[in-house]
Short mmCIF file of C-alpha atoms in Angstrom, two decimals:
data_model
loop_
_atom_site.label_atom_id
_atom_site.label_comp_id
_atom_site.label_asym_id
_atom_site.label_seq_id
_atom_site.Cartn_x
_atom_site.Cartn_y
_atom_site.Cartn_z
CA MET V 26 139.03 146.25 86.96
CA ASP V 27 135.55 144.03 86.61
CA PHE V 28 135.04 143.78 83.20
CA SER V 29 131.63 141.57 83.78
CA TRP V 30 129.33 144.30 82.60
CA LEU V 31 130.18 143.58 78.73
CA SER V 32 128.03 140.59 79.35
CA ASP V 33 124.60 142.65 80.43
CA PRO V 34 122.88 143.99 77.66
CA TYR V 35 121.33 146.66 79.63
CA ALA V 36 124.91 148.22 80.35
CA LEU V 37 125.68 147.96 76.65
CA LEU V 38 122.32 149.77 75.93
CA GLY V 39 123.54 152.06 78.36
CA LEU V 40 127.35 152.59 76.87
CA LEU V 41 125.91 153.24 73.67
CA THR V 42 123.11 155.76 74.70
CA LEU V 43 126.17 157.53 76.58
CA ILE V 44 128.00 157.36 73.64
CA VAL V 45 125.47 159.23 71.62
CA LEU V 46 124.88 162.00 74.22
CA GLU V 47 128.09 162.79 74.75
CA VAL V 48 128.77 163.11 71.07
CA VAL V 49 125.93 165.20 70.93
CA LEU V 50 126.86 167.17 73.53
CA GLY V 51 130.32 167.58 72.03
CA VAL V 52 129.09 169.35 69.01
CA ASP V 53 129.36 172.93 70.36
CA ASN V 54 132.92 172.09 71.25
CA LEU V 55 133.60 171.15 67.44
CA ILE V 56 132.16 174.22 66.19
CA PHE V 57 134.42 176.32 68.18
CA VAL V 58 137.77 174.19 67.32
CA ALA V 59 137.11 174.72 63.78
CA ILE V 60 136.51 178.35 64.08
CA LEU V 61 140.12 178.61 66.00
CA ALA V 62 142.13 176.23 63.72
CA GLU V 63 141.99 178.67 61.12
CA LYS V 64 143.98 180.79 62.94
CA LEU V 65 146.84 178.96 62.57
CA PRO V 66 148.97 178.25 59.60
CA PRO V 67 147.72 175.29 57.02
CA HIS V 68 150.44 173.14 58.06
CA GLN V 69 149.87 173.09 61.52
CA ARG V 70 146.02 173.00 62.22
CA ASP V 71 145.53 169.26 61.68
CA ARG V 72 148.36 168.66 64.94
CA ALA V 73 146.62 171.51 67.08
CA ARG V 74 143.26 169.68 66.64
CA VAL V 75 144.38 166.52 67.39
CA LEU V 76 146.88 167.98 70.43
CA GLY V 77 144.07 170.10 71.71
CA LEU V 78 141.62 167.00 71.43
CA SER V 79 143.34 164.42 72.74
CA LEU V 80 144.73 166.45 75.66
CA ALA V 81 140.89 167.51 76.17
CA LEU V 82 140.41 163.54 76.11
CA ILE V 83 142.86 162.89 79.23
CA MET V 84 141.37 165.84 80.88
CA ARG V 85 137.84 164.32 80.54
CA LEU V 86 139.20 161.07 81.88
CA PHE V 87 140.97 162.37 84.98
CA MET V 88 137.82 164.53 86.04
CA LEU V 89 136.00 161.23 85.58
CA ALA V 90 138.45 159.29 88.07
CA GLY V 91 137.92 162.36 90.32
CA ILE V 92 134.39 161.78 90.49
CA SER V 93 134.29 162.90 94.15
CA TRP V 94 135.92 166.52 93.37
CA LEU V 95 133.75 166.86 90.77
CA VAL V 96 130.54 166.47 92.80
CA LYS V 97 131.57 169.00 95.23
CA LEU V 98 131.71 171.61 92.36
CA THR V 99 128.18 171.69 92.70
CA GLU V 100 128.09 172.84 96.29
CA PRO V 101 127.83 176.34 97.20
CA LEU V 102 131.11 178.30 97.74
CA PHE V 103 129.37 181.61 98.44
CA SER V 104 126.55 183.88 97.88
CA VAL V 105 125.51 187.35 96.59
CA LEU V 106 122.58 189.07 96.58
CA GLY V 107 120.76 185.69 97.82
CA GLN V 108 122.06 183.89 95.43
CA SER V 109 124.32 181.62 95.81
CA PHE V 110 127.26 179.92 93.71
CA ALA V 111 129.26 176.96 93.21
CA GLY V 112 132.32 176.35 91.88
CA ARG V 113 130.29 174.61 88.96
CA ASP V 114 128.64 178.05 88.18
CA LEU V 115 131.95 180.02 88.38
CA ILE V 116 133.49 177.72 85.48
CA MET V 117 129.60 178.01 83.66
CA LEU V 118 130.01 182.38 83.87
CA GLY V 119 133.52 182.02 83.34
CA GLY V 120 133.25 179.98 79.93
CA GLY V 121 130.42 181.89 78.76
CA LEU V 122 131.89 185.11 79.05
CA PHE V 123 135.18 183.57 77.19
CA LEU V 124 132.63 182.32 74.76
CA LEU V 125 131.00 185.51 73.97
CA PHE V 126 134.15 187.39 73.99
CA LYS V 127 135.83 185.48 71.18
CA ALA V 128 132.63 184.94 69.24
CA THR V 129 132.00 188.50 69.32
CA MET V 130 135.71 189.35 67.99
CA GLU V 131 135.05 186.92 65.47
CA LEU V 132 132.41 188.35 63.81
CA HIS V 133 133.91 191.76 63.98
CA GLU V 134 137.22 190.66 62.19
CA ARG V 135 134.86 188.99 59.48
CA LEU V 136 131.80 191.91 58.84
CA GLU V 137 134.65 194.84 59.28
CA GLY V 138 137.01 192.72 56.85
CA VAL V 139 140.01 193.11 59.54
CA GLU V 140 142.81 190.61 59.28
CA HIS V 141 146.20 190.75 60.77
CA SER V 142 148.85 190.87 59.50
CA ASP V 143 152.96 191.07 59.91
CA GLY V 144 155.65 193.68 59.39
CA ASN V 145 155.66 192.35 55.67
CA GLY V 146 151.82 192.44 54.71
CA GLN V 147 151.58 189.14 54.97
CA LYS V 148 148.95 187.30 56.72
CA ALA V 149 149.65 186.83 60.56
CA TYR V 150 148.55 183.68 62.02
CA ALA V 151 148.08 183.05 65.75
CA ALA V 152 150.46 181.36 67.76
CA PHE V 153 150.30 177.30 67.69
CA ALA V 154 150.64 177.18 71.80
CA THR V 155 147.80 179.70 71.84
CA VAL V 156 145.12 178.06 70.49
CA VAL V 157 145.99 174.59 71.74
CA VAL V 158 145.59 176.43 75.45
CA GLN V 159 142.10 177.76 74.02
CA ILE V 160 140.55 174.51 72.92
CA LEU V 161 141.54 173.55 76.06
CA VAL V 162 140.00 175.94 78.55
CA LEU V 163 136.79 175.79 76.06
CA ASP V 164 136.69 171.90 76.57
CA ALA V 165 136.94 172.31 80.24
CA VAL V 166 133.82 174.30 80.06
CA PHE V 167 132.14 172.17 78.02
CA SER V 168 133.37 168.67 79.46
CA ILE V 169 131.20 169.87 83.03
CA ASP V 170 127.81 169.30 81.41
CA SER V 171 129.18 165.69 79.74
CA VAL V 172 130.92 164.26 82.59
CA VAL V 173 127.98 165.41 84.60
CA THR V 174 125.40 163.73 82.24
CA ALA V 175 128.19 160.61 82.08
CA ILE V 176 128.32 160.71 86.09
CA GLY V 177 124.11 160.47 85.73
CA MET V 178 123.88 157.74 83.28
CA SER V 179 125.80 155.14 84.61
CA GLU V 180 127.33 153.85 88.09
CA HIS V 181 130.31 152.09 86.31
CA LEU V 182 133.55 154.12 86.16
CA GLY V 183 134.63 151.86 83.22
CA ILE V 184 131.18 152.26 81.18
CA MET V 185 131.47 156.20 82.04
CA MET V 186 135.35 156.18 80.75
CA LEU V 187 134.42 153.61 77.58
CA ALA V 188 131.86 156.08 76.40
CA VAL V 189 133.94 159.07 76.98
CA VAL V 190 137.12 157.89 74.91
CA ILE V 191 134.94 156.51 72.19
CA ALA V 192 132.79 159.78 71.64
CA MET V 193 135.73 161.40 71.72
CA SER V 194 137.67 159.61 69.20
CA MET V 195 134.78 160.02 66.79
CA MET V 196 135.02 163.61 67.55
CA ILE V 197 138.71 164.12 66.37
CA MET V 198 138.22 161.99 63.40
CA ALA V 199 135.20 164.10 62.76
CA SER V 200 137.01 167.47 63.38
CA LYS V 201 139.01 167.69 59.90
CA PRO V 202 136.27 166.96 57.70
CA LEU V 203 134.32 169.67 59.98
CA THR V 204 136.81 172.09 60.19
CA ARG V 205 137.44 172.31 56.19
CA PHE V 206 133.74 172.57 55.77
CA VAL V 207 132.68 175.11 58.46
CA ASN V 208 135.63 177.05 56.73
CA ALA V 209 135.11 176.88 53.19
CA HIS V 210 131.24 178.25 53.58
CA PRO V 211 131.67 181.93 54.87
CA THR V 212 128.06 182.00 55.89
CA VAL V 213 128.39 178.31 57.52
CA VAL V 214 131.27 180.51 59.87
CA MET V 215 128.63 183.16 60.37
CA LEU V 216 125.89 180.28 61.61
CA CYS V 217 128.86 178.88 64.14
CA LEU V 218 129.26 182.11 65.80
CA GLY V 219 125.84 182.68 66.26
CA PHE V 220 125.49 179.28 67.75
CA LEU V 221 128.38 180.33 69.92
CA LEU V 222 126.47 183.42 71.07
CA MET V 223 123.72 181.61 71.91
CA ILE V 224 125.72 178.76 73.68
CA GLY V 225 127.79 181.04 75.65
CA PHE V 226 124.70 182.98 76.97
CA SER V 227 122.99 180.10 77.99
CA LEU V 228 126.07 179.13 79.71
CA ILE V 229 125.97 182.42 81.82
CA ALA V 230 122.19 182.28 82.41
CA ASP V 231 123.25 178.54 83.64
CA GLY V 232 126.28 179.93 86.10
CA PHE V 233 123.51 182.46 87.50
CA GLY V 234 120.90 179.48 88.10
CA PHE V 235 118.66 180.00 85.45
CA HIS V 236 118.62 176.55 83.48
CA ILE V 237 117.64 176.15 79.89
CA PRO V 238 116.91 173.09 78.62
CA LYS V 239 119.59 171.82 76.23
CA GLY V 240 116.30 170.63 74.13
CA TYR V 241 115.71 174.40 73.20
CA LEU V 242 119.23 174.91 72.43
CA TYR V 243 119.34 172.01 69.95
CA ALA V 244 115.88 172.44 68.05
CA ALA V 245 117.03 176.53 67.69
CA ILE V 246 120.31 174.72 66.07
CA GLY V 247 118.68 172.00 64.17
CA PHE V 248 116.27 174.57 62.81
CA SER V 249 119.08 176.53 61.70
CA VAL V 250 121.47 174.04 60.19
CA LEU V 251 118.29 172.59 58.36
CA ILE V 252 117.84 176.23 56.71
CA GLU V 253 121.60 176.12 55.91
CA VAL V 254 121.28 172.86 54.27
CA PHE V 255 118.98 174.59 52.18
CA ASN V 256 120.70 177.39 51.31
CA GLN V 257 123.99 175.28 50.66
CA VAL V 258 121.78 172.75 48.76
CA ALA V 259 120.31 176.07 46.00
CA ASN V 260 123.76 177.18 45.57
CA VAL V 261 124.84 173.83 44.52
CA ASN V 262 122.09 173.90 42.09
CA HIS V 263 122.59 177.55 41.09
CA GLN V 264 126.72 176.64 40.49
CA ARG V 265 125.23 173.58 38.18
CA TYR V 266 122.83 175.81 35.96
CA LEU V 267 125.73 178.22 35.34
CA ASN V 268 128.20 175.63 34.82
CA SER V 269 125.23 173.49 32.06
CA ARG V 270 125.15 176.96 30.35
CA ASN V 271 129.00 176.96 29.60
CA THR V 272 130.22 175.61 26.30
CA PHE V 273 131.15 172.19 26.00
CA ARG V 274 134.50 173.41 24.82
CA SER V 275 134.73 175.52 28.29
CA ARG V 276 133.60 172.18 29.90
CA THR V 277 136.32 170.08 28.35
CA ALA V 278 138.59 173.03 28.84
CA ASP V 279 137.97 172.85 32.94
CA THR V 280 138.23 168.86 32.91
CA VAL V 281 141.37 168.78 31.40
CA LEU V 282 142.90 171.26 33.98
CA ARG V 283 141.65 169.21 36.56
CA LEU V 284 143.15 166.02 34.80
CA LEU V 285 146.38 167.96 34.93
CA GLY V 286 146.43 168.10 39.06
CA ASN V 287 144.51 171.46 39.59
CA ALA V 288 141.37 172.96 39.88
CA PRO V 289 140.13 175.38 36.76
CA LEU V 290 142.08 178.50 36.72
CA GLN V 291 139.25 180.99 37.10
CA HIS V 292 138.62 179.71 40.60
CA GLY V 293 140.63 182.43 42.30
CA ASN V 294 143.90 184.11 43.25
CA HIS V 295 146.20 181.45 42.22
CA HIS V 296 148.77 183.09 44.78
CA GLU V 297 146.61 182.67 47.71
CA GLN V 298 145.34 179.35 47.06
CA GLU V 299 149.34 178.18 47.32
CA LYS V 300 149.60 180.36 50.35
CA GLU V 301 146.78 178.46 52.16
CA GLU V 302 147.18 175.05 51.18
CA GLY V 303 150.97 174.92 51.65
CA PRO V 304 153.55 172.68 49.57
CA ARG V 305 151.77 170.08 47.49
CA GLU V 306 152.55 166.95 47.85
CA GLU V 307 154.42 164.96 45.08
CA GLY V 308 152.47 164.69 41.91
CA GLU V 309 149.65 167.07 42.80
CA GLY V 310 149.87 169.80 40.55
CA ALA V 311 152.57 169.12 39.01
CA PHE V 312 151.74 171.62 35.87
CA ALA V 313 152.60 175.64 36.93
CA HIS V 314 150.64 178.15 37.04
CA ASN V 315 151.63 179.48 33.62
CA GLU V 316 151.59 175.77 31.78
CA ARG V 317 148.31 175.78 33.25
CA ALA V 318 147.00 179.24 31.88
CA MET V 319 148.94 178.65 28.15
CA ILE V 320 146.26 175.24 28.05
CA HIS V 321 143.74 177.25 29.29
CA SER V 322 144.50 179.88 26.40
CA VAL V 323 144.69 177.24 23.62
CA LEU V 324 141.80 175.76 24.74
CA THR V 325 139.70 178.97 24.58
CA LEU V 326 141.26 180.04 20.98
CA ALA V 327 137.64 179.05 19.19
CA GLU V 328 136.18 181.04 21.36
CA ARG V 329 137.69 184.29 21.54
CA PRO V 330 136.84 186.93 18.66
CA ILE V 331 140.25 187.93 16.36
CA ARG V 332 139.23 191.83 17.58
CA VAL V 333 140.15 191.36 21.00
CA ILE V 334 143.61 190.28 20.22
CA ALA V 335 144.07 193.26 17.58
CA THR V 336 145.76 196.23 18.09
CA PRO V 337 143.19 198.87 17.95
CA ARG V 338 143.53 201.10 15.03
CA SER V 339 144.08 204.17 17.15
CA ASP V 340 147.22 202.75 18.08
CA ILE V 341 148.37 202.10 14.81
CA HIS V 342 151.59 203.72 13.00
CA ARG V 343 150.59 204.88 9.59
CA LEU V 344 152.16 206.29 6.98
CA ASP V 345 149.98 209.20 5.06
CA ILE V 346 150.98 209.25 0.97
CA SER V 347 149.52 212.40 1.32
CA GLN V 348 152.15 213.81 3.43
CA ASP V 349 155.38 215.21 1.77
CA ALA V 350 158.65 213.38 1.50
CA GLU V 351 159.82 214.77 4.30
CA GLN V 352 156.81 214.15 6.77
CA GLN V 353 157.33 210.66 5.73
CA ARG V 354 160.87 210.16 5.99
CA LYS V 355 160.11 211.52 9.64
CA VAL V 356 157.73 208.96 10.30
CA LEU V 357 160.03 205.93 9.03
CA ARG V 358 162.74 207.24 11.22
CA ASP V 359 160.39 207.17 14.34
CA SER V 360 158.43 204.36 14.01
CA PRO V 361 159.50 201.18 16.49
CA TYR V 362 157.82 198.98 13.98
CA SER V 363 159.03 196.98 10.59
CA ARG V 364 155.74 197.56 8.77
CA LEU V 365 153.26 200.59 8.58
CA LEU V 366 149.94 200.99 7.42
CA VAL V 367 149.46 203.28 4.52
CA VAL V 368 146.22 205.59 4.12
CA GLY V 369 145.17 208.57 1.80
CA ALA V 370 144.46 211.57 3.08
CA GLY V 371 144.57 210.56 6.55
CA ARG V 372 141.60 208.21 6.14
CA ILE V 373 142.27 205.37 8.28
CA ASP V 374 138.92 203.41 8.23
CA GLU V 375 139.81 203.11 4.09
CA PRO V 376 143.65 201.90 4.16
CA LEU V 377 145.60 201.57 1.21
CA GLY V 378 147.52 198.59 2.44
CA ILE V 379 150.92 197.49 4.18
CA VAL V 380 154.42 199.07 3.72
CA ALA V 381 157.70 197.35 4.92
CA ARG V 382 160.21 199.93 5.93
CA LYS V 383 163.08 197.60 4.62
CA ASP V 384 161.50 198.13 1.21
CA LEU V 385 161.37 202.02 1.48
CA LEU V 386 165.05 201.83 2.92
CA ALA V 387 166.18 199.95 -0.05
CA GLN V 388 164.51 202.79 -2.27
CA LEU V 389 166.62 205.20 -0.63
CA LEU V 390 170.08 203.55 -0.25
CA ASP V 391 169.86 203.13 -4.22
CA GLY V 392 169.72 206.35 -4.66
CA GLN V 393 165.76 206.48 -5.84
CA THR V 394 162.74 208.95 -4.74
CA LEU V 395 160.92 207.65 -1.90
CA ASP V 396 157.88 205.73 -3.64
CA VAL V 397 155.47 204.13 -1.09
CA MET V 398 152.99 203.23 -3.98
CA ALA V 399 155.32 201.18 -5.59
CA ALA V 400 156.29 199.33 -2.10
CA LEU V 401 152.41 198.64 -1.12
CA ARG V 402 151.09 195.36 -0.43
CA GLN V 403 148.08 193.90 0.42
CA PRO V 404 147.45 191.79 3.97
CA LEU V 405 144.88 189.37 4.68
CA VAL V 406 141.71 191.08 5.47
CA LEU V 407 139.68 189.03 8.31
CA PRO V 408 136.40 189.75 10.07
CA GLU V 409 136.27 190.92 13.48
CA GLY V 410 133.90 188.45 14.74
CA MET V 411 136.09 185.58 13.12
CA THR V 412 137.63 183.32 16.17
CA VAL V 413 141.39 183.55 16.97
CA LEU V 414 141.97 179.61 16.01
CA LYS V 415 140.53 180.42 12.20
CA ALA V 416 142.14 183.39 11.91
CA MET V 417 145.35 181.06 12.58
CA GLU V 418 144.34 178.82 10.21
CA ALA V 419 143.85 181.42 7.73
CA PHE V 420 147.31 182.86 8.50
CA ARG V 421 149.01 179.73 7.63
CA GLN V 422 146.96 179.03 4.20
CA GLN V 423 147.49 182.28 3.02
CA ALA V 424 151.36 182.37 4.36
CA ALA V 425 150.55 185.97 5.99
CA ASP V 426 152.31 188.20 8.60
CA MET V 427 149.53 190.86 8.86
CA ALA V 428 145.88 190.89 8.74
CA PHE V 429 143.43 193.67 8.32
CA VAL V 430 140.76 193.45 10.86
CA VAL V 431 137.62 195.23 9.71
CA ASN V 432 133.80 195.20 11.14
CA GLU V 433 130.42 194.61 9.28
CA PHE V 434 130.52 198.12 7.20
CA GLY V 435 134.39 197.31 5.63
CA SER V 436 135.90 200.13 7.72
CA LEU V 437 139.32 199.03 9.66
CA GLU V 438 139.16 198.05 13.06
CA GLY V 439 142.35 197.21 13.97
CA ILE V 440 145.36 194.82 12.86
CA VAL V 441 146.49 191.23 13.80
CA THR V 442 149.89 189.59 13.62
CA GLN V 443 151.67 186.63 13.91
CA LYS V 444 153.00 187.84 17.18
CA ASP V 445 149.56 188.85 18.32
CA LEU V 446 148.28 184.78 17.79
CA MET V 447 151.59 184.05 19.44
CA GLU V 448 150.43 186.49 22.74
CA ALA V 449 146.76 184.75 22.42
CA ILE V 450 148.19 181.40 23.84
CA ALA V 451 151.56 182.11 25.75
CA GLY V 452 151.09 185.78 27.32
CA ASP V 453 152.70 189.03 26.52
CA PHE V 454 156.06 189.59 24.68
CA PRO V 455 157.62 192.96 25.38
CA GLU V 456 159.16 194.56 22.55
CA GLU V 457 162.47 196.56 23.33
CA HIS V 458 160.47 200.01 22.57
CA GLU V 459 157.34 198.69 24.64
CA ARG V 460 159.70 197.43 28.17
CA HIS V 461 159.53 200.72 29.88
CA GLU V 462 155.79 200.54 29.79
CA GLN V 463 153.91 198.79 32.60
CA PRO V 464 152.81 195.02 32.36
CA ALA V 465 149.42 194.55 31.14
CA LEU V 466 148.43 192.82 34.59
CA VAL V 467 150.52 193.23 37.46
CA GLN V 468 149.36 191.26 40.86
CA HIS V 469 149.64 192.92 44.42
CA GLU V 470 150.78 190.90 47.50
CA ASP V 471 147.00 191.79 48.78
CA GLY V 472 145.72 190.11 46.00
CA SER V 473 144.75 193.26 44.27
CA LEU V 474 145.48 193.72 40.45
CA ASP V 475 146.52 196.53 38.11
CA VAL V 476 145.27 195.79 34.84
CA GLU V 477 145.18 197.43 31.03
CA GLY V 478 141.64 198.14 30.33
CA SER V 479 142.21 196.00 27.10
CA LEU V 480 142.82 192.98 29.08
CA GLU V 481 140.96 190.04 28.14
CA LEU V 482 138.76 188.68 29.87
CA VAL V 483 139.60 185.19 29.52
CA THR V 484 143.21 185.97 30.96
CA LEU V 485 141.95 187.61 33.99
CA GLU V 486 139.77 184.74 34.82
CA GLN V 487 143.49 182.77 34.96
CA TYR V 488 143.82 185.01 38.55
CA ILE V 489 140.47 185.69 39.75
CA GLU V 490 136.88 184.72 39.51
CA LEU V 491 134.24 187.11 38.08
CA GLY V 492 131.48 185.56 36.20
CA ASP V 493 130.58 183.82 33.26
CA TYR V 494 130.45 186.50 30.22
CA GLU V 495 130.47 183.73 27.60
CA ASP V 496 126.88 184.90 26.36
CA GLU V 497 128.02 188.70 26.38
CA ASP V 498 129.02 190.82 23.48
CA PHE V 499 131.92 192.65 25.52
CA HIS V 500 135.56 190.43 26.00
CA THR V 501 138.01 192.90 27.86
CA VAL V 502 137.98 194.97 31.78
CA ALA V 503 137.09 198.09 29.52
CA GLY V 504 134.44 196.42 27.51
CA LEU V 505 132.57 195.16 31.15
CA LEU V 506 133.16 198.61 32.90
CA MET V 507 131.25 200.09 29.95
CA HIS V 508 129.00 197.54 29.61
CA ARG V 509 128.14 197.71 33.57
CA LEU V 510 127.91 201.88 33.67
CA GLU V 511 126.73 201.92 30.52
CA ARG V 512 128.32 205.05 28.83
CA ILE V 513 131.75 206.00 28.70
CA PRO V 514 134.18 205.06 31.48
CA ARG V 515 135.64 208.31 33.43
CA LEU V 516 138.55 208.48 35.91
CA GLY V 517 137.47 207.33 39.02
CA ASP V 518 134.22 205.32 38.25
CA SER V 519 133.84 201.98 39.77
CA ILE V 520 131.65 198.78 39.89
CA ARG V 521 131.36 196.02 42.05
CA GLU V 522 131.45 192.40 40.23
CA GLY V 523 132.11 188.91 41.87
CA GLY V 524 133.35 189.96 45.17
CA TRP V 525 135.59 192.49 43.50
CA GLU V 526 135.84 196.22 43.35
CA ILE V 527 136.76 197.57 39.46
CA SER V 528 138.20 200.98 39.48
CA VAL V 529 139.24 203.00 36.61
CA THR V 530 142.93 204.50 37.41
CA GLU V 531 143.68 206.23 34.15
CA GLN V 532 141.45 207.05 30.95
CA LYS V 533 142.44 209.15 27.94
CA GLY V 534 139.59 210.41 26.20
CA ASN V 535 137.20 207.53 25.53
CA ARG V 536 139.78 204.50 26.26
CA THR V 537 140.31 202.99 29.79
CA GLU V 538 144.07 202.75 30.02
CA ARG V 539 144.56 201.28 33.34
CA VAL V 540 141.99 199.88 36.01
CA SER V 541 142.17 198.56 39.42
CA ILE V 542 140.67 195.44 41.12
CA CYS V 543 140.42 195.15 44.50
CA PRO V 544 138.75 192.48 46.91
CA LEU V 545 135.60 193.41 48.35
CA PRO V 546 135.34 192.59 52.35
CA ARG V 547 133.65 189.28 53.11
CA LEU V 548 130.22 190.85 54.35
CA GLU V 549 130.50 192.88 50.73
CA ASP V 550 131.34 189.95 48.82
CA GLU V 551 128.59 187.95 50.32
CA GLN V 552 126.20 190.59 49.32
CA HIS V 553 127.26 191.62 46.18
#
């Protein structure tokens, strides 16, 4: 083969120009590859992209080598109603129809929230060979223009082949970051599908002999991309603004979690992330989710008020000294707790103190008359706005094991024990009498959750991202519902928050017992 053209500057300039044109003409191909690759399991996506584009490169080289055959594709094969059709026209028509079909189906699935699943309810992925074949088929269509352009730009086969090899190599290297970017931004995916519809229509028009200048298409694509760039910049600036509103402690917590090998916990469903990302490399994400959740809880102790971890007064077991001895014994016998709140005449707003069941039991075993006041103790008293961290210090200094939580009027709001403080860090520790109860948070395979209304938002953030509520007066899921509805929630009430639908599934009086949290379809996610 003659390589004397390498010393010709005009030939080198033509080579550079041809490379640029080949890359530009291959952008639409890359867009479709990015969308097709998402259909595969995460561990197969890179291999499918590289294999599909590599086979496409070999196919283009064969097409260049068979220039005489390719030229014949422009010769008319038959005519219909005075319109003649060549082989190239039929390829354009078939490719355009295929693009319209695939782009329309993709739009339907994404707008309607359709997600294929296997028999076990898991997300179903496309077959590896199917995706590779589709990449090849579409590349065969897109290759017509790029190969014809190469033939028109140069008469030297070596220059044409080298330009195609370099351009395809650049496309293979760019395909991975492009795929990640496109699939990570739903608005970009929709924009790309719009491009494919436009390209498919232009191919069909070209097949019928109505040539649409490529400049028009690229101008429309370029303008749309420019608008999307503004949109992405606006989103980044908005996220920076939200981050700047976070407290220094929250930003520190996020930084620490990143240093531990994972992103902050509030950035989505961790089960879905693990399934999408596949197995982690050694040293990456070395801390398990429950370990990171515990660290996150510790780092937010100074922001969470004591009232959100307290047992509300409506749930407190109490002993009323105004009742007769037999009723008091019944309360002692039936209560599963070791300590009881002592009230007079049922006035729980102003409790008299607490009493240990073992002290009253000792009186009965010694043959004494039950005397609640003799065994009465005064617990630690904490304001409801005190943080969990300061409450821990108060427990430590006073050697207390229980505390009353009171509001600004001195009325009882709830009680806090050492166990509550431990659960604020490590999660629930169910007692024997609580084992039959539903867990505070149940996560299902489809990403939805079933939670208690009293669940703290800071705990929920470890599983899903709803929003930033640091400056709000509520701290629980029920509080969020009440704030958004501006009334007491009722059974069946629902709100939409941060891409999730939050519905009341169990209500007892004014208290929201259980709540269902389900992800919204993608389109609704973007609109709300």
